[in-house]
Every structure is written in structure tokens, then in C-alpha cells.
XYZ file of C-alpha atoms in Angstrom:
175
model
C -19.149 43.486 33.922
C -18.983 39.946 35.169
C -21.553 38.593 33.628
C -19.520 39.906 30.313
C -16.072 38.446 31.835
C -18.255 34.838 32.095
C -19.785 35.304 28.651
C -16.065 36.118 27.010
C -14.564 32.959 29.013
C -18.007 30.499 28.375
C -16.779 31.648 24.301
C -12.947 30.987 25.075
C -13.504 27.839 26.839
C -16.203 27.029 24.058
C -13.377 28.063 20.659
C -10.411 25.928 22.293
C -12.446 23.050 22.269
C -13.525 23.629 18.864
C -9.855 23.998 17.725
C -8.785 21.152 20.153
C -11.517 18.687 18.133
C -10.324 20.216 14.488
C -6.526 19.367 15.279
C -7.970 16.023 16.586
C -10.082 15.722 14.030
C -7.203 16.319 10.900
C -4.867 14.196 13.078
C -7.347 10.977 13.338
C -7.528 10.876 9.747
C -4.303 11.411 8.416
C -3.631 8.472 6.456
C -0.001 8.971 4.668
C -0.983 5.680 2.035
C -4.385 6.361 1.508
C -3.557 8.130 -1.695
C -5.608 7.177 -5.010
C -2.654 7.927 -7.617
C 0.277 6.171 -7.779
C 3.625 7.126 -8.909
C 3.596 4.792 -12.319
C 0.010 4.509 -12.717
C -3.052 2.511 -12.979
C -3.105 -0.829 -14.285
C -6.775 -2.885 -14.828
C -6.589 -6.580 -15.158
C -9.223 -8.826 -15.889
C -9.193 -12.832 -15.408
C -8.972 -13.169 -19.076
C -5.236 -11.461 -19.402
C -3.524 -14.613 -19.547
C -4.212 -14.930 -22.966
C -1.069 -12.391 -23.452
C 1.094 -13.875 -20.803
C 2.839 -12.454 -18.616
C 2.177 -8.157 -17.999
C 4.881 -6.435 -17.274
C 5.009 -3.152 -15.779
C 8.140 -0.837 -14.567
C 9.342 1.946 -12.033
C 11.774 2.636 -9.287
C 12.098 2.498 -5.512
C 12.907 5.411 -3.748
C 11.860 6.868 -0.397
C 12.400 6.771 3.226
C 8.570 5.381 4.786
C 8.749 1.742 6.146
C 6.156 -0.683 4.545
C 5.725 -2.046 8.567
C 4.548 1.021 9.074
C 1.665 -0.335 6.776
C 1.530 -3.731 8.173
C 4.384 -5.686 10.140
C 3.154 -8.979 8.963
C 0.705 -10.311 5.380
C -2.243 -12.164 5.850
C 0.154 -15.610 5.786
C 2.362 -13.862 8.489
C 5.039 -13.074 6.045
C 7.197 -9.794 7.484
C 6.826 -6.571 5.510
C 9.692 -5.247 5.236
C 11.541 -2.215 2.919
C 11.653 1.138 2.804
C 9.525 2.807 -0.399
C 7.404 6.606 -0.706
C 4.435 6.909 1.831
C 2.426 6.962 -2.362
C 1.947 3.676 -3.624
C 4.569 2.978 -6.776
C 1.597 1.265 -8.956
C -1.915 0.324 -8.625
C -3.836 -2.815 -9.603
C -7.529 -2.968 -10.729
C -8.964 -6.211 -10.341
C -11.985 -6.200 -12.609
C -13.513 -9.604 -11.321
C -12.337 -11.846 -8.500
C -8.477 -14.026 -9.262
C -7.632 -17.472 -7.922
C -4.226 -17.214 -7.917
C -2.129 -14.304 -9.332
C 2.418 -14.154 -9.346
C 4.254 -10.648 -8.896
C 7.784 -10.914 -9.958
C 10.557 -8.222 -9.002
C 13.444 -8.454 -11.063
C 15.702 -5.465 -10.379
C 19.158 -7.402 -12.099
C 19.697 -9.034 -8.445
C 19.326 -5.733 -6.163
C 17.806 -6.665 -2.924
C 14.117 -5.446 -3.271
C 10.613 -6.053 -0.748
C 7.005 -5.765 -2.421
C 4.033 -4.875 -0.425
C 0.360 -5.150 -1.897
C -2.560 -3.610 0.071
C -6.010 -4.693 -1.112
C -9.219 -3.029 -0.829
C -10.017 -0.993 1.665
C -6.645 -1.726 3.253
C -7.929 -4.648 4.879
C -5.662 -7.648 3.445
C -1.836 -7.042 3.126
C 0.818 -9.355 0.968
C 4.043 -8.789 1.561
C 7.198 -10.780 -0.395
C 11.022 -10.600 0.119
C 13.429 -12.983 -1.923
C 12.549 -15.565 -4.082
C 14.629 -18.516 -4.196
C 18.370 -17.752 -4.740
C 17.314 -14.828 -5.824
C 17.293 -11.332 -3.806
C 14.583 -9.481 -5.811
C 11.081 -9.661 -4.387
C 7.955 -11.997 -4.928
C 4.766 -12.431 -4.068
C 2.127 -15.526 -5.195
C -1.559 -14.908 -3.879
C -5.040 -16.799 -3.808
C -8.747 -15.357 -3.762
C -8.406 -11.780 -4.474
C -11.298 -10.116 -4.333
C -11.805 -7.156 -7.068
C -11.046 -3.799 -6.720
C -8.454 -1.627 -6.060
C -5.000 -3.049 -4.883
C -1.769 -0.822 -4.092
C 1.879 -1.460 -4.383
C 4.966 -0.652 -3.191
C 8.654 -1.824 -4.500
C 10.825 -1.313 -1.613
C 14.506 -1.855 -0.980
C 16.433 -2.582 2.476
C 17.889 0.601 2.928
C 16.213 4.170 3.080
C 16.350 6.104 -0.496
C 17.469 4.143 -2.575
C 16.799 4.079 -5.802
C 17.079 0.814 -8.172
C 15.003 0.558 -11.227
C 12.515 -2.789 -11.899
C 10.443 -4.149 -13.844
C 7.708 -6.212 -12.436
C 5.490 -9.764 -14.243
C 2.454 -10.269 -13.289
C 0.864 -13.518 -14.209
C -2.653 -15.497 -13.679
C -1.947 -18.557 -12.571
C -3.683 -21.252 -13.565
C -5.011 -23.960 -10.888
C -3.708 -27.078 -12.077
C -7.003 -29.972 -12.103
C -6.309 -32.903 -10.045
């Protein structure tokens, strides 16, 4: 009878640690941005898209997640800042590598952030006003291809302001 009262604890002992590493396990990864959709779709840009001009692409912000909670600073120690949904509002396929590529917020003057994660999460770009104006911008160099997320955030939790966004190649000027 003991050696059956060991056996039954040896298995109890042995199934909480199982269930202790599968809650560990789920919790490790749980990634609340690491979706592959976005709420406005997939857009694919190649270097050659200047020859339209600017692209221009729309939505609205909405949610309650905080884009620190992504990052609290870009790669050029910009603050990200904003509140947007933990799923990314649009995402951007670079086909080939960019030298220099503009993101324009223009939500009629509402006070909007922009945060855009590139791939594999490991580079963040994060813009807040631009100028005199209080809608959001960001101006990048050397992207890599792939697949880059973005959010369109506003100051305060929930709400919701629609925007259009214009994304243009820039060109580098020759000296």
C-alpha cells in the first residue's frame, strides 16, 4: 500500500509540473502584436511606386493598448507614444530594400501617434506631430524588406478619429 501511495504522489508531483510548464509555456509566448492580419489590410510596395506618387491608404484609431507597451523609444530614440488595438491597423510589404520612405497622418488636425514595427519586431519607428501640425509622421532610412506593422494611435484610450495616411519614396537628392 505504500509503495502505491509513492507511485500515486511520484504521478501527482510528476502532472503539476507538467501543467506548471504548459501554463508557463502559453504564458512565455503570448505575444498580444504578433498578429499577421491587420485591421485595414495588406499593402505591398515596391521601390518602383513612386512613379504614382504618393499611396494613400485609410482607417481609424480605436483601442485601449499603449504602443510603449511595444517599444518606449524608435531606433532614433523618438518616444512611442498613443493608445491603438493590441492588432496592427495596416501592414506594409516591402518587396525590396527602401532608402528613405515618408508616412503622413492627416486626421483634419486630431492629435494622432504612428508606430511602425519592422521585421521580426526588431526595429521600431515611432512619430508624433509634425511641424505645427498635431497629426503624426514618420520619415525613415534603410528599410530592409519584409513585413512591417502599423499602428495609428491617439493620446487618449478609445478613441476613435478617422485618417488617411501618404506614403511616399523619397528620393535621395545627388550632391
Amino acid at each position: 500500500m505504500i509503495k502505491s501511495l509513492r507511485l500515486r504522489l511520484q504521478q501527482y508531483k510528476a502532472l503539476n509540473y507538467l501543467l506548471f510548464l504548459s501554463v508557463f509555456s502559453a504564458i512565455w509566448t503570448f505575444n498580444p502584436v504578433s498578429a499577421d492580419t491587420a485591421h485595414f489590410g495588406k499593402l505591398t510596395l515596391s521601390p518602383d511606386f513612386k512613379s504614382v506618387g504618393k499611396m494613400k491608404v485609410t482607417g481609424h484609431t480605436g483601442g485601449s493598448y499603449s504602443l510603449s507597451a511595444i517599444s518606449n523609444r524608435d531606433r532614433d530614440r523618438n518616444l512611442c507614444i498613443g493608445f491603438a488595438d493590441t492588432k496592427p491597423d495596416h501592414i506594409l510589404v516591402l518587396e525590396k530594400d527602401f532608402s528613405r520612405l515618408s508616412l503622413q497622418v492627416d486626421s483634419g488636425g486630431y492629435d494622432t501617434t504612428l508606430l511602425l514595427q519592422g521585421p521580426g519586431n526588431k526595429e521600431v519607428f515611432c512619430g508624433d506631430d509634425t511641424g505645427d501640425s498635431k497629426d503624426a509622421s514618420v520619415e525613415v532610412s534603410n528599410l530592409k524588406s519584409g513585413e512591417y506593422k502599423l499602428w495609428i494611435g491617439t493620446f487618449k484610450s478609445g478613441m476613435r478619429r478617422e485618417y488617411s495616411i501618404f506614403i511616399e519614396q523619397e528620393l535621395e537628392t545627388k550632391k
